[in-house]
Amino acid sequence: MKILKFGAVWCSGCLVMKPRFQEIEKENSWLKTEYYDFDNDKEMVNKYNVDKILPIFIFLDNNDNEILRLNGEIEKDKLLEIINQNKDK
Amino acid sequence: MKNLFKAIFIALLLIIPFITRGAEPINAYLFYGQDCPHCAKEEEFLESLKVKYPELEIKKFEIYYNKDNAILMQNIAQSLNISINGVPFLFIGDQYFVGYSENITSIEIENKINSCLNNGCPDVVGMILYPQETEDPKNSPESPVPTETIINFPEENGDNPNQTDINNGENISNQETEKINLPFFGEINIKNFSLPALTIIIGFLDGFNPCAMWTLLFLISLLLGMENKKKMWILGVAFIVASAGVYFLFMSAWLNLILFLGFVVWLRIIIGTVALGSGAYGIKEFFFNKNIAGCKVTQGDKKQKVFERLKKVINQNSFWLSLGGIIILAFIVNLIEIICSAGLPAVYAQILALNNLSTWQYYLYILLYILFFMLDDLFVFFVTMITLQMTGITTKYSRYSRLVGGILMLIIGLLLIFKPSWLMFG
């Protein structure tokens, strides 16, 4: 499983989520994530239809198919729970 | 006998002018607003004076609902070259009183009546309203300029011993019942506390509006990469001060517009309706848009253009060009984004205008509002600059702030329309 993180430098909520994700990544070294900037990575933004709320976290399975999409700020515990539920996909 | 008649006739000739002079009416021109509590108190006091001084004639002009009277008051102010910031506004002879304070203004008013009874006084307003009837060469000055004035506003108190403070003297008899005891804070007068508390709450709720925060975050992200830390701090502070300056100018403009037009009821009704609309929208967002804990994405490349300009300004070789550029950019961006929170400052300016404050108090309240409005910006800026790590403020409470703000706006809107006197504190 892989998580695509979409955020922007002007988005306060994205800045709040940044350290939370850093902690999760540190605690779960197996987790693969990629970050895309809303203003600079337009190709990915358009590909995944990121057009309403930031930050957005898109979960992809091993075949790069989207399995889940989370919007806005999420508590660390809840995020960890969702990640663990989808770990083997 | 003939001599006796002659003596009586001569005596009458001598006495009659004095009798006539004593019976001359003293005109008091009271400009007031319906539902204005200070006006009601002054009206009551003047009625009680009428019993004591039958010569007193009170001419009343309601200005909230009567447009002609409001224009008349402005015309009088213009003719006499005086500024009237609110009601009650009372003119007796050549002296005027703005505001009303029991035990202070009341004494001054009575003194003025006594002075007019004993020495006579030119009916300055009468000369403007009824120029032909009041023409009296003995009493008329060359031009109808008030020779003495009392404005019961604190800012003018310092230099003139005749002037009194409307807030200090008022409601002395009621003050006991309006005090509450709070732990840590001690005894607090609710009326004195209400306007600052409302200022802080509305300013804080307005600050939750994320409209202008994105520019600051853009700027901070650029500043963090700078080697010259001194320049980094100066440019950041300049941006924040300029942003606060734009908001200050905007709110002052609103306040002055309302003070200028504020004597007419329709403006209050319009702003009350805006508050109701804004309140209803906030509550609707809370119930129907549960996914607002995040940043709304806007279409177009407006943000990117601002970002590029910021980058250009920051990277100027000349420090002064960078500083000037940052200030200009802060003005432009905040002016554009101000539309996003136009409702709250307008509603707040209307509440301020209702409160009959002195000029410096108006601007001090606006500064207090802006301080709390910018609290989140200040927090983000200082934390980021000190830790050198981008910091954001959580958006998860923004949904609840919309609910609280929505309810508050609904209440204020209803009060502005139906019971404005409840928003007149102090």
Coordinates of C-alpha atoms in Angstrom, one line a residue:
Chain A
M1 CA 0.0 0.0 0.0
K2 CA 1.1 3.6 -0.7
I3 CA -0.2 6.9 0.4
L4 CA -0.2 10.0 -1.8
K5 CA -0.3 13.2 0.3
F6 CA -1.5 16.4 -1.4
G7 CA -0.9 19.7 0.4
A8 CA 0.1 23.3 -0.1
V9 CA 2.4 25.7 1.5
W10 CA -0.5 28.2 2.1
C11 CA -2.7 25.6 3.8
S12 CA -2.7 25.7 7.6
G13 CA -4.3 22.3 7.9
C14 CA -1.6 20.7 5.7
L15 CA 1.1 22.2 8.0
V16 CA -0.7 20.7 11.0
M17 CA -0.8 17.3 9.4
K18 CA 2.9 17.4 8.3
P19 CA 4.5 16.5 11.8
R20 CA 1.7 13.9 12.4
F21 CA 2.6 12.1 9.3
Q22 CA 6.3 12.4 10.0
E23 CA 5.8 10.6 13.3
I24 CA 3.7 7.9 11.7
E25 CA 6.4 7.3 9.0
K26 CA 9.1 7.2 11.6
E27 CA 7.2 4.6 13.7
N28 CA 6.2 2.6 10.6
S29 CA 9.2 2.3 8.4
W30 CA 7.4 0.0 6.0
L31 CA 5.0 2.7 5.0
K32 CA 5.5 4.3 1.5
T33 CA 4.3 7.8 1.1
E34 CA 4.7 10.5 -1.6
Y35 CA 4.1 14.2 -1.2
Y36 CA 2.7 16.4 -4.0
D37 CA 2.3 20.2 -3.8
F38 CA -1.1 21.4 -5.0
D39 CA 0.5 24.4 -6.9
N40 CA 3.6 22.8 -8.3
D41 CA 2.5 19.2 -9.1
K42 CA -0.4 20.0 -11.4
E43 CA -0.1 16.7 -13.3
M44 CA -0.8 14.6 -10.2
V45 CA -3.3 17.1 -8.9
N46 CA -5.3 16.7 -12.1
K47 CA -4.8 12.9 -12.3
Y48 CA -6.3 12.4 -8.9
N49 CA -8.9 15.2 -9.1
V50 CA -7.7 17.1 -6.1
D51 CA -10.1 20.2 -6.3
K52 CA -12.0 20.7 -3.1
I53 CA -10.2 20.4 0.3
L54 CA -6.6 20.1 1.3
P55 CA -4.8 18.1 2.7
I56 CA -5.9 15.0 0.9
F57 CA -4.5 11.5 1.5
I58 CA -5.1 9.0 -1.2
F59 CA -4.4 5.3 -0.4
L60 CA -3.3 3.1 -3.3
D61 CA -3.1 -0.6 -3.3
N62 CA -0.2 -2.6 -4.7
N63 CA -1.5 -2.2 -8.2
D64 CA -1.7 1.6 -7.8
N65 CA -5.5 1.6 -7.7
E66 CA -7.2 4.0 -5.4
I67 CA -8.7 2.3 -2.4
L68 CA -9.4 5.2 0.0
R69 CA -9.3 9.0 0.1
L70 CA -9.2 11.1 3.3
N71 CA -9.8 14.8 3.4
G72 CA -8.8 17.5 5.8
E73 CA -7.2 17.1 9.3
I74 CA -7.3 13.7 10.9
E75 CA -6.1 12.7 14.4
K76 CA -3.0 10.6 14.5
D77 CA -4.7 7.6 16.2
K78 CA -7.4 7.4 13.7
L79 CA -5.0 7.7 10.8
L80 CA -2.9 4.9 12.2
E81 CA -6.0 2.8 12.6
I82 CA -6.9 3.3 8.9
I83 CA -3.4 2.6 7.8
N84 CA -3.2 -0.6 9.7
Q85 CA -6.6 -1.7 8.3
N86 CA -5.3 -1.3 4.8
K87 CA -1.7 -2.4 5.4
D88 CA -1.9 -5.6 3.3
K89 CA -3.8 -4.3 0.3
Chain B
M1 CA -55.1 111.0 42.4
K2 CA -53.8 112.1 39.1
N3 CA -50.2 111.9 40.4
L4 CA -50.9 108.4 41.9
F5 CA -52.0 107.1 38.4
K6 CA -49.0 108.8 36.9
A7 CA -46.7 107.0 39.5
I8 CA -48.4 103.7 38.8
F9 CA -48.1 104.1 35.1
I10 CA -44.4 105.0 35.3
A11 CA -43.8 102.1 37.7
L12 CA -45.5 99.7 35.3
L13 CA -43.4 101.0 32.4
L14 CA -40.3 100.3 34.4
I15 CA -41.5 96.8 35.6
I16 CA -43.0 95.5 32.4
P17 CA -39.8 95.0 30.6
F18 CA -38.5 92.8 33.5
I19 CA -41.7 90.8 33.6
T20 CA -41.5 90.2 29.9
R21 CA -37.9 89.3 30.1
G22 CA -38.6 86.8 32.9
A23 CA -41.4 85.2 30.9
E24 CA -39.4 84.8 27.8
P25 CA -39.3 81.2 26.8
I26 CA -36.0 79.3 26.9
N27 CA -35.9 77.0 24.0
A28 CA -34.2 73.6 24.5
Y29 CA -33.7 71.7 21.2
L30 CA -33.4 68.0 21.9
F31 CA -32.3 65.7 19.1
Y32 CA -32.8 62.1 20.2
G33 CA -33.2 58.5 18.9
Q34 CA -36.1 56.2 19.7
D35 CA -34.9 53.3 22.0
C36 CA -31.7 55.2 22.9
P37 CA -31.5 54.8 26.7
H38 CA -29.4 57.9 27.2
C39 CA -31.9 60.0 25.3
A40 CA -34.8 58.6 27.3
K41 CA -33.0 59.6 30.6
E42 CA -32.3 63.1 29.3
E43 CA -35.9 63.5 28.1
E44 CA -37.2 62.5 31.5
F45 CA -34.9 64.9 33.2
L46 CA -35.9 67.8 30.9
E47 CA -39.6 67.0 31.6
S48 CA -38.9 67.2 35.3
L49 CA -37.1 70.6 34.8
K50 CA -40.2 71.9 32.9
V51 CA -42.2 71.7 36.2
K52 CA -39.5 73.7 37.9
Y53 CA -38.9 76.2 35.1
P54 CA -42.2 76.9 33.2
E55 CA -40.2 79.1 30.8
L56 CA -38.5 76.1 29.5
E57 CA -39.8 74.9 26.1
I58 CA -38.6 71.6 24.9
K59 CA -38.6 71.0 21.2
K60 CA -37.9 67.4 20.4
F61 CA -36.6 65.9 17.1
E62 CA -36.5 62.2 16.7
I63 CA -33.7 61.3 14.3
Y64 CA -33.5 57.5 14.0
Y65 CA -36.8 57.2 12.1
N66 CA -37.3 60.7 10.9
K67 CA -34.9 61.5 8.1
D68 CA -35.8 65.2 8.0
N69 CA -34.9 65.6 11.6
A70 CA -31.6 63.8 11.0
I71 CA -30.8 66.1 8.1
L72 CA -31.9 69.1 10.2
M73 CA -29.4 68.1 13.0
Q74 CA -26.6 67.7 10.5
N75 CA -27.4 71.1 9.0
I76 CA -27.3 72.8 12.4
A77 CA -24.0 71.1 13.1
Q78 CA -22.7 72.3 9.7
S79 CA -24.0 75.9 10.2
L80 CA -22.4 76.1 13.6
N81 CA -19.2 74.3 12.6
I82 CA -19.5 71.7 15.3
S83 CA -19.3 67.9 15.1
I84 CA -22.1 65.7 16.6
N85 CA -21.0 62.2 17.2
G86 CA -24.3 60.9 18.6
V87 CA -27.5 61.5 20.5
P88 CA -28.9 62.8 22.7
F89 CA -27.8 66.2 21.4
L90 CA -29.3 69.1 23.3
F91 CA -29.0 72.8 22.5
I92 CA -29.9 75.5 25.0
G93 CA -29.2 79.1 24.0
D94 CA -25.6 79.2 22.9
Q95 CA -24.5 76.0 24.6
Y96 CA -24.8 72.4 23.5
F97 CA -24.6 69.0 25.2
V98 CA -23.8 65.8 23.5
G99 CA -24.5 62.6 25.5
Y100 CA -26.2 62.5 28.9
S101 CA -24.9 61.7 32.3
E102 CA -27.1 61.9 35.4
N103 CA -25.6 64.1 38.1
I104 CA -23.2 65.7 35.7
T105 CA -24.9 66.8 32.5
S106 CA -28.1 67.4 34.5
I107 CA -26.3 70.0 36.7
E108 CA -24.8 71.7 33.7
I109 CA -28.2 71.9 31.9
E110 CA -29.8 73.4 35.0
N111 CA -27.0 75.9 35.4
K112 CA -27.4 76.9 31.8
I113 CA -31.2 77.4 32.2
N114 CA -30.6 79.6 35.3
S115 CA -28.0 81.6 33.4
C116 CA -30.4 82.1 30.5
L117 CA -33.2 83.2 33.0
N118 CA -30.9 85.6 34.8
N119 CA -28.8 87.0 31.9
G120 CA -30.6 86.0 28.8
C121 CA -29.0 84.1 26.0
P122 CA -29.1 84.1 22.2
D123 CA -31.3 81.3 20.8
V124 CA -28.6 80.1 18.4
V125 CA -30.6 77.1 17.0
G126 CA -33.8 79.2 16.9
M127 CA -32.0 81.7 14.7
I128 CA -31.2 79.0 12.2
L129 CA -34.6 77.3 12.3
Y130 CA -36.8 80.4 12.5
P131 CA -34.6 83.3 11.4
Q132 CA -37.4 85.9 11.2
E133 CA -39.1 85.1 14.5
T134 CA -35.9 85.1 16.6
E135 CA -34.3 88.2 15.2
D136 CA -33.4 90.3 18.3
P137 CA -30.7 92.8 17.8
K138 CA -30.0 92.9 21.6
N139 CA -29.3 89.1 21.8
S140 CA -28.3 88.1 18.3
P141 CA -24.6 87.7 17.8
E142 CA -23.0 88.6 14.5
S143 CA -23.0 85.0 13.5
P144 CA -24.7 82.1 15.3
V145 CA -21.6 80.5 16.8
P146 CA -22.0 78.8 20.2
T147 CA -19.9 80.7 22.7
E148 CA -19.6 77.8 25.1
T149 CA -19.9 74.2 24.6
I150 CA -19.9 71.1 26.7
I151 CA -19.3 67.8 25.0
N152 CA -19.6 65.0 27.5
F153 CA -17.0 62.8 25.8
P154 CA -14.0 61.8 27.8
E155 CA -11.4 62.7 25.1
E156 CA -12.2 66.4 25.5
N157 CA -12.2 66.3 29.3
G158 CA -8.5 66.7 29.9
D159 CA -8.2 70.2 28.7
N160 CA -11.5 71.7 29.7
P161 CA -12.7 71.8 33.3
N162 CA -16.3 72.3 32.0
Q163 CA -16.4 69.0 30.3
T164 CA -17.6 65.8 31.9
D165 CA -17.3 62.1 31.3
I166 CA -20.5 60.5 30.2
N167 CA -19.4 57.0 31.2
N168 CA -18.3 57.9 34.7
G169 CA -21.3 59.7 35.9
E170 CA -24.0 57.7 34.4
N171 CA -26.3 55.2 36.0
I172 CA -24.8 55.6 39.5
S173 CA -28.0 54.4 41.1
N174 CA -28.1 51.3 38.9
Q175 CA -24.5 50.4 39.1
E176 CA -24.9 48.1 42.2
T177 CA -27.4 45.9 40.4
E178 CA -25.2 45.7 37.3
K179 CA -22.1 44.3 39.1
I180 CA -21.2 40.7 39.3
N181 CA -18.6 38.9 41.2
L182 CA -16.2 36.6 39.3
P183 CA -13.6 34.4 40.7
F184 CA -10.0 35.8 40.1
F185 CA -11.4 39.0 38.5
G186 CA -13.4 40.3 41.4
E187 CA -16.3 42.7 41.0
I188 CA -17.1 43.5 37.4
N189 CA -19.6 46.0 36.1
I190 CA -21.5 44.1 33.3
K191 CA -22.1 47.2 31.2
N192 CA -18.5 48.3 31.3
F193 CA -17.4 44.8 30.5
S194 CA -19.8 44.0 27.7
L195 CA -18.4 46.0 24.8
P196 CA -14.7 44.9 25.4
A197 CA -15.9 41.3 25.7
L198 CA -18.0 41.6 22.5
T199 CA -15.0 43.2 20.8
I200 CA -12.7 40.3 21.7
I201 CA -15.3 37.6 20.8
I202 CA -16.1 39.1 17.4
G203 CA -12.5 39.9 16.6
F204 CA -11.4 36.4 17.5
L205 CA -14.2 34.8 15.5
D206 CA -13.3 37.1 12.5
G207 CA -9.7 35.9 12.9
F208 CA -10.8 32.3 12.4
N209 CA -11.6 33.3 8.9
P210 CA -8.7 31.9 6.9
C211 CA -9.0 34.4 4.0
A212 CA -5.7 36.2 4.4
M213 CA -3.7 33.5 6.3
W214 CA -2.5 31.9 3.1
T215 CA -0.5 35.0 2.1
L216 CA 1.3 35.0 5.4
L217 CA 2.1 31.3 5.1
F218 CA 3.4 31.9 1.6
L219 CA 5.6 34.7 2.9
I220 CA 6.8 32.8 5.9
S221 CA 7.8 29.8 3.6
L222 CA 9.9 32.2 1.6
L223 CA 11.4 34.0 4.6
L224 CA 12.5 30.8 6.2
G225 CA 14.9 30.2 3.4
M226 CA 16.7 33.6 3.9
E227 CA 20.2 33.8 5.3
N228 CA 19.8 37.3 6.7
K229 CA 17.7 36.7 9.8
K230 CA 17.4 40.4 10.6
K231 CA 15.9 41.1 7.2
M232 CA 13.6 38.0 7.6
W233 CA 12.1 39.4 10.9
I234 CA 11.8 43.0 9.5
L235 CA 10.0 41.9 6.4
G236 CA 7.7 39.5 8.3
V237 CA 6.8 42.2 10.9
A238 CA 6.2 44.8 8.1
F239 CA 3.8 42.4 6.4
I240 CA 1.8 41.8 9.6
V241 CA 1.7 45.5 10.5
A242 CA 0.7 46.5 7.0
S243 CA -2.1 43.9 7.0
A244 CA -3.3 45.2 10.4
G245 CA -3.1 48.7 8.9
V246 CA -5.4 47.8 6.0
Y247 CA -7.9 46.3 8.4
F248 CA -7.7 49.3 10.6
L249 CA -8.4 51.6 7.7
F250 CA -11.2 49.4 6.4
M251 CA -12.9 49.3 9.8
S252 CA -12.4 53.0 10.4
A253 CA -14.0 53.7 7.0
W254 CA -16.9 51.6 8.0
L255 CA -17.3 53.3 11.3
N256 CA -17.1 56.8 9.9
L257 CA -19.6 55.9 7.1
I258 CA -22.0 54.6 9.7
L259 CA -21.4 57.6 12.0
F260 CA -22.0 59.8 9.0
L261 CA -25.2 58.0 7.9
G262 CA -25.9 56.4 11.2
F263 CA -28.7 58.6 12.3
V264 CA -31.0 56.9 9.8
V265 CA -32.7 53.7 10.7
W266 CA -32.4 52.0 7.3
L267 CA -28.6 51.6 7.5
R268 CA -29.0 49.8 10.9
I269 CA -31.7 47.6 9.4
I270 CA -29.5 46.7 6.4
I271 CA -26.5 45.9 8.6
G272 CA -28.8 43.9 10.9
T273 CA -30.1 42.0 7.9
V274 CA -26.4 41.3 6.8
A275 CA -25.8 40.0 10.3
L276 CA -28.8 37.7 10.0
G277 CA -27.7 36.4 6.6
S278 CA -24.2 35.8 7.8
G279 CA -25.5 34.1 10.9
A280 CA -27.8 31.8 8.9
Y281 CA -24.9 31.0 6.5
G282 CA -22.6 30.1 9.4
I283 CA -25.2 27.8 11.0
K284 CA -26.0 26.2 7.6
E285 CA -22.3 25.5 7.0
F286 CA -22.0 23.8 10.5
F287 CA -24.9 21.4 9.8
F288 CA -24.5 20.8 6.1
N289 CA -20.8 21.0 5.4
K290 CA -19.2 18.7 8.0
N291 CA -16.0 18.3 6.0
I292 CA -14.7 21.8 6.5
A293 CA -11.7 20.9 8.7
G294 CA -9.2 21.7 6.0
C295 CA -8.3 24.3 3.4
K296 CA -10.8 25.1 0.7
V297 CA -9.2 24.9 -2.8
T298 CA -10.0 27.9 -5.0
Q299 CA -9.9 27.7 -8.7
G300 CA -7.6 29.9 -10.8
D301 CA -4.0 30.9 -10.4
K302 CA -4.5 33.9 -8.1
K303 CA -2.5 32.3 -5.2
Q304 CA 0.3 31.3 -7.5
K305 CA 0.6 34.9 -8.9
V306 CA 0.8 36.3 -5.4
F307 CA 3.4 33.7 -4.6
E308 CA 5.5 34.7 -7.6
R309 CA 5.3 38.4 -6.7
L310 CA 6.2 37.7 -3.1
K311 CA 9.2 35.8 -4.3
K312 CA 10.3 38.6 -6.6
V313 CA 9.9 41.2 -3.8
I314 CA 11.8 39.2 -1.2
N315 CA 14.7 38.5 -3.6
Q316 CA 15.3 42.2 -4.4
N317 CA 18.9 43.2 -3.8
S318 CA 17.9 46.4 -2.1
F319 CA 16.4 46.0 1.4
W320 CA 14.3 49.1 1.0
L321 CA 12.8 47.9 -2.2
S322 CA 11.9 44.6 -0.5
L323 CA 10.4 46.4 2.4
G324 CA 8.3 48.8 0.2
G325 CA 7.2 45.9 -2.0
I326 CA 6.1 43.8 1.0
I327 CA 4.1 46.7 2.4
I328 CA 2.4 47.4 -0.9
L329 CA 1.7 43.7 -1.5
A330 CA 0.2 43.3 2.0
F331 CA -2.1 46.2 1.3
I332 CA -3.2 44.8 -2.1
V333 CA -3.7 41.2 -0.9
N334 CA -5.6 42.2 2.3
L335 CA -7.8 44.7 0.4
I336 CA -8.8 41.9 -2.0
E337 CA -9.3 39.4 0.7
I338 CA -11.2 41.8 2.9
I339 CA -14.4 41.1 1.0
C340 CA -14.3 37.7 2.5
S341 CA -14.9 39.0 6.0
A342 CA -16.8 42.2 5.2
G343 CA -19.8 41.1 7.3
L344 CA -18.3 41.0 10.7
P345 CA -16.4 44.3 10.6
A346 CA -19.5 46.1 9.4
V347 CA -21.7 44.6 12.1
Y348 CA -19.1 45.5 14.7
A349 CA -18.7 49.0 13.4
Q350 CA -22.5 49.5 13.7
I351 CA -22.3 48.3 17.3
L352 CA -19.5 50.7 18.0
A353 CA -21.5 53.6 16.5
L354 CA -24.5 52.8 18.6
N355 CA -22.4 53.2 21.7
N356 CA -21.8 56.9 21.6
L357 CA -18.1 56.8 22.4
S358 CA -15.4 59.4 22.1
T359 CA -13.2 59.4 19.0
W360 CA -10.2 57.9 20.7
Q361 CA -12.4 55.2 22.3
Y362 CA -13.7 54.2 18.9
Y363 CA -10.2 53.7 17.5
L364 CA -9.0 52.0 20.6
Y365 CA -11.8 49.4 20.3
I366 CA -10.9 48.9 16.6
L367 CA -7.3 48.3 17.7
L368 CA -8.5 45.8 20.3
Y369 CA -10.6 44.0 17.6
I370 CA -7.7 43.8 15.2
L371 CA -5.4 42.5 17.9
F372 CA -7.7 39.5 18.5
F373 CA -8.4 39.3 14.8
M374 CA -4.7 38.9 14.1
L375 CA -3.9 36.6 17.1
D376 CA -3.7 33.5 14.9
D377 CA -1.4 35.3 12.4
L378 CA 0.9 36.5 15.2
F379 CA 1.0 33.0 16.7
V380 CA 1.9 31.4 13.4
F381 CA 4.5 34.1 12.6
F382 CA 6.3 34.1 15.9
V383 CA 6.3 30.3 16.5
T384 CA 7.6 29.7 12.9
M385 CA 10.2 32.4 13.2
I386 CA 11.5 31.2 16.5
T387 CA 11.4 27.5 15.8
L388 CA 12.3 28.0 12.1
Q389 CA 9.7 25.4 11.2
M390 CA 6.5 26.0 9.3
T391 CA 3.6 26.0 11.8
G392 CA -0.1 26.0 11.0
I393 CA -3.1 26.4 13.2
T394 CA -5.6 23.6 13.3
T395 CA -8.7 24.0 11.2
K396 CA -10.7 21.4 13.1
Y397 CA -12.4 24.0 15.3
S398 CA -13.4 26.2 12.4
R399 CA -16.7 24.3 12.0
Y400 CA -17.5 25.1 15.6
S401 CA -16.4 28.7 15.3
R402 CA -18.9 29.0 12.4
L403 CA -21.7 27.7 14.7
V404 CA -20.7 30.1 17.5
G405 CA -20.2 33.0 15.1
G406 CA -23.5 32.2 13.3
I407 CA -25.5 32.2 16.5
L408 CA -23.8 35.4 17.7
M409 CA -24.5 37.1 14.4
L410 CA -28.2 36.0 14.5
I411 CA -28.6 37.5 17.9
I412 CA -26.8 40.7 17.0
G413 CA -28.8 40.9 13.7
L414 CA -32.1 40.6 15.6
L415 CA -31.0 43.1 18.2
L416 CA -29.9 45.6 15.6
I417 CA -33.3 45.4 13.9
F418 CA -35.6 45.1 16.9
K419 CA -33.8 46.2 20.0
P420 CA -30.7 48.3 19.3
S421 CA -30.7 49.8 22.8
W422 CA -29.6 46.4 24.1
L423 CA -26.4 46.9 22.1
M424 CA -25.7 50.2 23.7
F425 CA -23.3 49.5 26.6
G426 CA -21.6 51.6 29.1

